[in-house]
mmCIF file of C-alpha atoms in Angstrom:
data_model
loop_
_atom_site.group_PDB
_atom_site.id
_atom_site.type_symbol
_atom_site.label_atom_id
_atom_site.label_comp_id
_atom_site.label_asym_id
_atom_site.label_seq_id
_atom_site.Cartn_x
_atom_site.Cartn_y
_atom_site.Cartn_z
ATOM 1 C CA MET A 15 17.586 18.231 -13.654
ATOM 2 C CA GLY A 16 14.222 19.000 -12.149
ATOM 3 C CA HIS A 17 12.234 16.393 -14.067
ATOM 4 C CA LYS A 18 9.907 14.414 -11.821
ATOM 5 C CA VAL A 19 9.404 10.662 -12.069
ATOM 6 C CA ASN A 20 5.925 9.266 -11.475
ATOM 7 C CA PRO A 21 5.923 8.358 -7.750
ATOM 8 C CA TYR A 22 3.760 5.286 -8.316
ATOM 9 C CA GLY A 23 5.943 3.816 -11.084
ATOM 10 C CA PHE A 24 9.077 4.652 -9.097
ATOM 11 C CA ARG A 25 7.847 2.511 -6.177
ATOM 12 C CA LEU A 26 6.174 -0.209 -8.254
ATOM 13 C CA GLY A 27 7.181 -3.628 -6.950
ATOM 14 C CA VAL A 28 8.728 -2.150 -3.790
ATOM 15 C CA ILE A 29 5.700 -1.029 -1.768
ATOM 16 C CA TYR A 30 3.022 -0.677 -4.469
ATOM 17 C CA PRO A 31 1.371 -3.529 -6.436
ATOM 18 C CA TRP A 32 0.347 -3.481 -10.085
ATOM 19 C CA LYS A 33 -2.986 -1.923 -11.054
ATOM 20 C CA SER A 34 -3.452 -4.517 -13.823
ATOM 21 C CA LYS A 35 -3.060 -8.110 -12.641
ATOM 22 C CA TRP A 36 -2.842 -10.657 -15.468
ATOM 23 C CA TYR A 37 -0.312 -12.689 -17.439
ATOM 24 C CA ALA A 38 -0.049 -12.963 -21.228
ATOM 25 C CA ARG A 39 2.388 -14.138 -23.881
ATOM 26 C CA LYS A 40 1.626 -13.306 -27.538
ATOM 27 C CA ASP A 41 -1.494 -11.238 -26.848
ATOM 28 C CA TYR A 42 0.236 -8.984 -24.296
ATOM 29 C CA ALA A 43 0.009 -5.839 -26.464
ATOM 30 C CA GLN A 44 -3.661 -6.453 -27.224
ATOM 31 C CA GLN A 45 -4.616 -6.809 -23.569
ATOM 32 C CA LEU A 46 -2.517 -3.790 -22.639
ATOM 33 C CA HIS A 47 -4.374 -1.605 -25.155
ATOM 34 C CA GLU A 48 -7.667 -3.019 -23.882
ATOM 35 C CA ASP A 49 -6.794 -1.903 -20.348
ATOM 36 C CA VAL A 50 -5.979 1.584 -21.609
ATOM 37 C CA LYS A 51 -9.296 1.795 -23.479
ATOM 38 C CA ILE A 52 -11.230 0.554 -20.447
ATOM 39 C CA ARG A 53 -9.711 3.207 -18.187
ATOM 40 C CA GLN A 54 -10.202 5.971 -20.739
ATOM 41 C CA TYR A 55 -13.849 4.973 -21.267
ATOM 42 C CA ILE A 56 -14.655 4.853 -17.543
ATOM 43 C CA THR A 57 -12.933 8.135 -16.667
ATOM 44 C CA GLY A 58 -14.436 9.885 -19.691
ATOM 45 C CA LYS A 59 -17.936 8.530 -19.141
ATOM 46 C CA LEU A 60 -18.027 9.222 -15.390
ATOM 47 C CA THR A 61 -16.290 12.582 -15.087
ATOM 48 C CA ARG A 62 -18.454 13.722 -12.152
ATOM 49 C CA ALA A 63 -18.352 10.436 -10.236
ATOM 50 C CA GLY A 64 -15.106 11.144 -8.347
ATOM 51 C CA ILE A 65 -13.231 8.087 -9.617
ATOM 52 C CA SER A 66 -9.896 7.566 -7.870
ATOM 53 C CA SER A 67 -8.525 4.488 -9.667
ATOM 54 C CA VAL A 68 -9.555 1.583 -11.896
ATOM 55 C CA ASP A 69 -7.980 -1.826 -11.224
ATOM 56 C CA ILE A 70 -8.262 -4.679 -13.733
ATOM 57 C CA GLU A 71 -7.824 -8.435 -13.181
ATOM 58 C CA ARG A 72 -8.010 -11.146 -15.840
ATOM 59 C CA LYS A 73 -8.756 -14.780 -15.009
ATOM 60 C CA GLY A 74 -9.096 -16.936 -18.089
ATOM 61 C CA ASP A 75 -11.846 -15.510 -20.268
ATOM 62 C CA GLN A 76 -13.208 -13.261 -17.516
ATOM 63 C CA VAL A 77 -12.277 -9.636 -16.862
ATOM 64 C CA GLN A 78 -12.878 -8.069 -13.457
ATOM 65 C CA VAL A 79 -12.941 -4.266 -13.208
ATOM 66 C CA PHE A 80 -12.727 -2.606 -9.778
ATOM 67 C CA ILE A 81 -13.828 1.045 -9.737
ATOM 68 C CA ARG A 82 -12.817 2.978 -6.614
ATOM 69 C CA THR A 83 -15.018 6.050 -6.312
ATOM 70 C CA ALA A 84 -16.137 8.637 -3.773
ATOM 71 C CA ARG A 85 -19.655 8.847 -5.275
ATOM 72 C CA PRO A 86 -20.859 5.273 -5.762
ATOM 73 C CA GLY A 87 -24.439 6.363 -6.429
ATOM 74 C CA ILE A 88 -23.480 8.011 -9.715
ATOM 75 C CA VAL A 89 -21.522 4.946 -10.858
ATOM 76 C CA ILE A 90 -24.214 2.434 -9.915
ATOM 77 C CA GLY A 91 -27.162 4.474 -11.183
ATOM 78 C CA ARG A 92 -30.832 3.810 -10.548
ATOM 79 C CA LYS A 93 -31.327 0.085 -9.855
ATOM 80 C CA GLY A 94 -27.852 -0.624 -11.241
ATOM 81 C CA ALA A 95 -28.638 0.610 -14.753
ATOM 82 C CA GLU A 96 -25.384 2.581 -15.118
ATOM 83 C CA VAL A 97 -23.203 -0.362 -14.032
ATOM 84 C CA ASP A 98 -24.962 -2.671 -16.490
ATOM 85 C CA ARG A 99 -24.373 -0.229 -19.335
ATOM 86 C CA ILE A 100 -20.677 0.070 -18.456
ATOM 87 C CA ARG A 101 -20.378 -3.711 -18.308
ATOM 88 C CA ARG A 102 -21.984 -4.150 -21.741
ATOM 89 C CA ASP A 103 -19.737 -1.502 -23.309
ATOM 90 C CA ILE A 104 -16.594 -3.125 -21.885
ATOM 91 C CA GLU A 105 -17.738 -6.563 -23.092
ATOM 92 C CA ARG A 106 -18.134 -5.079 -26.573
ATOM 93 C CA VAL A 107 -14.488 -3.932 -26.472
ATOM 94 C CA THR A 108 -12.893 -7.028 -24.908
ATOM 95 C CA LYS A 109 -15.194 -9.731 -26.361
ATOM 96 C CA LYS A 110 -15.078 -11.440 -22.941
ATOM 97 C CA ARG A 111 -17.223 -11.774 -19.851
ATOM 98 C CA VAL A 112 -16.871 -8.674 -17.674
ATOM 99 C CA ASP A 113 -17.642 -8.215 -13.998
ATOM 100 C CA VAL A 114 -17.736 -4.628 -12.697
ATOM 101 C CA LYS A 115 -17.371 -4.009 -8.964
ATOM 102 C CA VAL A 116 -17.741 -0.600 -7.316
ATOM 103 C CA GLU A 117 -15.751 0.210 -4.157
ATOM 104 C CA ASP A 118 -16.961 3.039 -1.942
ATOM 105 C CA MET A 119 -14.115 5.173 -0.574
ATOM 106 C CA ASN A 120 -16.364 6.556 2.184
ATOM 107 C CA SER A 121 -16.724 3.138 3.837
ATOM 108 C CA ALA A 122 -14.731 2.304 6.961
ATOM 109 C CA ALA A 123 -12.890 -0.543 5.191
ATOM 110 C CA SER A 124 -11.314 1.838 2.662
ATOM 111 C CA GLN A 125 -7.669 2.722 3.332
ATOM 112 C CA LEU A 126 -7.696 6.081 1.507
ATOM 113 C CA ARG A 127 -10.210 8.776 2.278
ATOM 114 C CA PRO A 128 -11.609 11.083 -0.419
ATOM 115 C CA GLU A 129 -10.140 14.108 1.388
ATOM 116 C CA THR A 130 -6.579 12.725 1.157
ATOM 117 C CA ASP A 131 -6.740 11.104 -2.289
ATOM 118 C CA ALA A 132 -4.429 12.873 -4.745
ATOM 119 C CA THR A 133 -6.541 12.168 -7.827
ATOM 120 C CA LEU A 134 -9.712 13.520 -6.254
ATOM 121 C CA LEU A 135 -7.884 16.592 -4.943
ATOM 122 C CA ALA A 136 -6.528 17.295 -8.427
ATOM 123 C CA GLN A 137 -10.005 16.902 -9.933
ATOM 124 C CA GLY A 138 -11.408 19.296 -7.347
ATOM 125 C CA VAL A 139 -8.804 21.955 -8.143
ATOM 126 C CA ALA A 140 -9.417 21.513 -11.886
ATOM 127 C CA GLU A 141 -13.180 21.951 -11.442
ATOM 128 C CA GLN A 142 -12.633 25.138 -9.451
ATOM 129 C CA LEU A 143 -10.283 26.531 -12.102
ATOM 130 C CA ALA A 144 -12.854 25.771 -14.793
ATOM 131 C CA GLY A 145 -15.402 27.653 -12.659
ATOM 132 C CA ARG A 146 -13.221 30.808 -12.727
ATOM 133 C CA VAL A 147 -11.991 30.462 -9.132
ATOM 134 C CA SER A 148 -8.593 31.987 -8.361
ATOM 135 C CA PHE A 149 -5.888 29.374 -8.773
ATOM 136 C CA ARG A 150 -4.151 30.430 -5.551
ATOM 137 C CA ARG A 151 -7.356 30.053 -3.544
ATOM 138 C CA ALA A 152 -8.093 26.642 -5.096
ATOM 139 C CA MET A 153 -4.588 25.352 -4.394
ATOM 140 C CA ARG A 154 -4.559 26.572 -0.787
ATOM 141 C CA ARG A 155 -7.994 25.075 -0.157
ATOM 142 C CA ALA A 156 -6.836 21.677 -1.439
ATOM 143 C CA VAL A 157 -3.727 21.759 0.755
ATOM 144 C CA GLN A 158 -5.694 22.700 3.867
ATOM 145 C CA THR A 159 -8.352 20.042 3.216
ATOM 146 C CA ALA A 160 -5.774 17.257 2.928
ATOM 147 C CA MET A 161 -3.776 18.354 5.975
ATOM 148 C CA ARG A 162 -6.905 18.564 8.140
ATOM 149 C CA ALA A 163 -7.893 15.048 7.028
ATOM 150 C CA GLY A 164 -4.627 13.585 8.355
ATOM 151 C CA ALA A 165 -2.110 13.777 5.506
ATOM 152 C CA LEU A 166 1.518 14.201 6.559
ATOM 153 C CA GLY A 167 2.423 16.366 3.574
ATOM 154 C CA VAL A 168 0.767 17.822 0.465
ATOM 155 C CA ARG A 169 2.094 19.534 -2.640
ATOM 156 C CA VAL A 170 -0.175 21.069 -5.314
ATOM 157 C CA GLN A 171 1.161 22.420 -8.597
ATOM 158 C CA CYS A 172 -0.615 24.196 -11.466
ATOM 159 C CA GLY A 173 0.864 24.933 -14.867
ATOM 160 C CA GLY A 174 -0.492 26.947 -17.799
ATOM 161 C CA ARG A 175 -1.878 30.407 -18.421
ATOM 162 C CA LEU A 176 -2.611 31.051 -14.765
ATOM 163 C CA GLY A 177 -4.855 34.042 -14.215
ATOM 164 C CA GLY A 178 -5.277 34.563 -17.953
ATOM 165 C CA THR A 179 -1.737 35.867 -18.497
ATOM 166 C CA GLU A 180 -0.099 35.760 -21.900
ATOM 167 C CA MET A 181 2.860 33.652 -20.784
ATOM 168 C CA SER A 182 2.344 30.264 -19.132
ATOM 169 C CA ARG A 183 4.052 29.478 -15.838
ATOM 170 C CA ARG A 184 4.014 27.060 -12.931
ATOM 171 C CA GLU A 185 2.999 27.764 -9.357
ATOM 172 C CA TRP A 186 2.929 25.362 -6.428
ATOM 173 C CA TYR A 187 2.166 25.235 -2.731
ATOM 174 C CA ARG A 188 3.467 22.717 -0.227
ATOM 175 C CA GLU A 189 2.808 21.963 3.402
ATOM 176 C CA GLY A 190 4.415 19.231 5.499
ATOM 177 C CA ARG A 191 6.891 16.655 4.166
ATOM 178 C CA VAL A 192 6.809 15.124 0.681
ATOM 179 C CA PRO A 193 9.902 12.842 0.404
ATOM 180 C CA LEU A 194 9.922 11.918 -3.297
ATOM 181 C CA HIS A 195 13.311 10.132 -3.161
ATOM 182 C CA THR A 196 12.393 7.761 -0.304
ATOM 183 C CA LEU A 197 11.193 4.460 -1.743
ATOM 184 C CA ARG A 198 9.373 3.368 1.409
ATOM 185 C CA ALA A 199 7.397 6.625 1.541
ATOM 186 C CA ARG A 200 3.780 6.141 0.444
ATOM 187 C CA ILE A 201 3.288 9.001 -2.024
ATOM 188 C CA ASP A 202 -0.116 9.282 -3.678
ATOM 189 C CA PHE A 203 0.072 11.090 -7.025
ATOM 190 C CA GLY A 204 -2.779 12.421 -9.140
ATOM 191 C CA THR A 205 -3.254 14.664 -12.166
ATOM 192 C CA ALA A 206 -6.133 16.523 -13.785
ATOM 193 C CA GLU A 207 -6.728 19.032 -16.570
ATOM 194 C CA ALA A 208 -8.879 22.141 -16.413
ATOM 195 C CA LYS A 209 -10.211 23.465 -19.734
ATOM 196 C CA THR A 210 -10.690 27.202 -19.373
ATOM 197 C CA THR A 211 -11.567 29.960 -21.841
ATOM 198 C CA PHE A 212 -7.927 31.089 -22.085
ATOM 199 C CA GLY A 213 -6.352 27.641 -22.384
ATOM 200 C CA GLN A 214 -5.787 24.337 -20.656
ATOM 201 C CA ILE A 215 -4.301 24.230 -17.145
ATOM 202 C CA GLY A 216 -2.665 21.100 -15.736
ATOM 203 C CA VAL A 217 -2.900 20.179 -12.053
ATOM 204 C CA LYS A 218 -0.594 17.807 -10.168
ATOM 205 C CA VAL A 219 -0.999 16.712 -6.548
ATOM 206 C CA TRP A 220 1.389 14.769 -4.300
ATOM 207 C CA VAL A 221 0.141 13.469 -0.909
ATOM 208 C CA TYR A 222 2.428 11.850 1.682
ATOM 209 C CA HIS A 223 0.759 9.156 3.826
ATOM 210 C CA GLY A 224 3.745 7.930 5.866
ATOM 211 C CA ASP A 225 6.324 5.189 5.421
ATOM 212 C CA GLU A 226 5.691 1.531 4.659
ATOM 213 C CA ILE A 227 8.369 -1.081 5.368
ATOM 214 C CA PRO A 228 8.884 -3.533 2.445
ATOM 215 C CA ALA A 229 8.043 -7.206 2.995
ATOM 216 C CA ALA A 230 11.679 -8.389 2.794
ATOM 217 C CA GLU A 231 12.748 -5.896 5.435
ATOM 218 C CA LYS A 232 9.836 -6.927 7.649
ATOM 219 C CA GLU A 233 11.037 -10.545 7.569
ATOM 220 C CA THR A 234 14.575 -9.454 8.467
ATOM 221 C CA GLU A 235 13.311 -7.397 11.408
ATOM 222 C CA LEU A 236 11.198 -10.358 12.571
ATOM 223 C CA ALA A 237 14.207 -12.690 12.428
ATOM 224 C CA ARG A 238 16.312 -10.176 14.352
ATOM 225 C CA ALA A 239 13.624 -9.906 17.038
ATOM 226 C CA ARG A 240 13.462 -13.692 17.353
ATOM 227 C CA ALA A 241 17.228 -13.948 17.714
ATOM 228 C CA LEU A 242 17.280 -11.263 20.415
ATOM 229 C CA ALA A 243 14.406 -12.930 22.244
ATOM 230 C CA HIS A 244 16.285 -16.239 22.177
ATOM 231 C CA VAL A 245 19.418 -14.618 23.611
ATOM 232 C CA SER A 246 17.489 -12.828 26.361
ATOM 233 C CA ALA A 247 15.831 -16.142 27.306
ATOM 234 C CA GLY A 248 19.217 -17.671 28.089
ATOM 235 C CA GLY A 249 20.278 -19.076 24.726
ATOM 236 C CA ALA A 250 23.780 -18.694 23.382
ATOM 237 C CA SER A 251 24.401 -15.985 20.814
ATOM 238 C CA THR A 252 26.366 -16.932 17.726
ATOM 239 C CA GLY A 253 27.142 -13.289 16.959
ATOM 240 C CA ALA A 254 25.362 -13.517 13.583
ATOM 241 C CA LEU A 255 21.852 -12.551 12.518
ATOM 242 C CA ILE A 256 19.629 -15.507 11.672
ATOM 243 C CA THR A 257 17.618 -14.600 8.571
ATOM 244 C CA ASP A 258 16.414 -18.101 7.691
ATOM 245 C CA GLN A 259 12.949 -18.571 9.149
ATOM 246 C CA ALA A 260 13.259 -22.379 9.370
ATOM 247 C CA GLU A 261 16.554 -22.073 11.213
ATOM 248 C CA ALA A 262 15.128 -19.493 13.600
ATOM 249 C CA GLU A 263 12.127 -21.731 14.373
ATOM 250 C CA ALA A 264 14.434 -24.693 14.949
ATOM 251 C CA ILE A 265 16.433 -22.668 17.462
ATOM 252 C CA GLU A 266 13.268 -21.550 19.216
ATOM 253 C CA THR A 267 11.996 -25.109 19.609
ATOM 254 C CA GLU A 268 15.252 -26.358 21.144
ATOM 255 C CA GLU A 269 14.761 -27.452 24.752
ATOM 256 C CA PRO A 270 17.301 -26.079 27.232
ATOM 257 C CA ALA A 271 19.576 -28.710 28.752
ATOM 258 C CA VAL A 272 18.607 -29.649 32.338
ATOM 259 C CA PRO A 273 21.660 -30.222 34.607
ATOM 260 C CA GLU A 274 21.803 -33.690 36.173
ATOM 261 C CA PRO A 275 21.857 -33.901 39.973
ATOM 262 C CA SER A 276 25.321 -34.251 41.498
ATOM 263 C CA THR A 277 26.086 -37.528 43.374
ATOM 264 C CA GLU A 278 29.752 -36.988 44.156
ATOM 265 C CA ARG A 279 29.321 -37.077 47.957
ATOM 266 C CA GLY A 280 27.526 -40.261 48.916
ATOM 267 C CA ASP A 281 27.015 -39.223 52.499
ATOM 268 C CA GLU A 282 25.063 -36.111 51.439
ATOM 269 C CA ALA A 283 22.991 -37.626 48.629
ATOM 270 C CA GLY A 284 20.365 -40.307 48.892
ATOM 271 C CA ASP A 285 19.691 -43.306 46.699
ATOM 272 C CA ASP A 286 17.695 -41.193 44.234
ATOM 273 C CA GLY A 287 20.469 -38.620 43.974
ATOM 274 C CA THR A 288 18.760 -35.954 46.118
ATOM 275 C CA ALA A 289 20.431 -34.420 49.131
ATOM 276 C CA PRO A 290 19.076 -35.446 52.556
ATOM 277 C CA GLU A 291 16.979 -33.028 54.520
ATOM 278 C CA PRO A 292 18.779 -31.074 57.264
ATOM 279 C CA GLY A 293 18.665 -32.844 60.659
ATOM 280 C CA ALA A 294 17.956 -36.289 59.199
ATOM 281 C CA THR A 295 20.160 -39.187 60.309
ATOM 282 C CA VAL A 296 21.887 -41.263 57.749
ATOM 283 C CA GLU A 297 21.456 -44.984 58.490
ATOM 284 C CA GLU A 298 24.562 -47.111 58.274
ATOM 285 C CA PRO A 299 24.314 -50.327 56.344
ATOM 286 C CA PRO A 300 23.995 -53.461 58.565
ATOM 287 C CA ALA A 301 27.168 -55.415 59.238
ATOM 288 C CA ALA A 302 27.591 -58.706 57.468
ATOM 289 C CA GLU A 303 27.038 -61.926 59.486
ATOM 290 C CA GLY A 304 30.144 -63.472 60.906
ATOM 291 C CA SER A 305 32.120 -60.295 60.847
ATOM 292 C CA GLU A 306 33.916 -59.084 63.893
ATOM 293 C CA ALA A 307 32.212 -56.445 65.959
#
């Protein structure tokens, strides 16, 4: 008990997509090791660039690498020299054409902000620990920064020879909610390592960004809303939830039946089936010729 599962892998395929998007048969292991080498090279080469994640896509003989960073100037370099060097090094490893794209986390189109990104928070705490800052002060500062930026919950944990003690231990701070067992909860998880003079200290950060409804449940809720809207509009309820989208659209496009005008009383209805206006005289049909008066 007490062992933690990686929040991203736990929710993979439910609310989170894959960070490597490609398909392979016999060369699966080779491409997998290539992805690991690419990520290790980028994170090791650009330690001060504030890299949050590296996504990889393969299309035929082309490899696309998406670097999400909080400091795009360091990754791009002067006149794009740093990006070109990274691209050439990755091409040397993969033996394929490589396209490197840099995504700025400070732009308005970015979903995650640098202040609430778990990986960047962990890197910040690790840098402070390496700079001989008190671990309690660094952890509290990270928690306060994330909560002020709009996070719903933050947990920071450090493990190792904290404060230079002889025996290693773990200490953590938490503020807000961090529901690790809820699959629909968007939990951002990041780790970092601080190399100090008295040993290596590990840092883990969990950030809660709210709940996200899975796609299948969204379709069910949409079908339920359509069925309720149909009933409120005057349609008959079958007592069952319609989950088939085609069936729900067919029910929506049905035209309501229009009642035919009643012509039971001939003296009250005209030739066209409409009732006569009040006060109007009804003309009697003319008598046939030769009939008795």
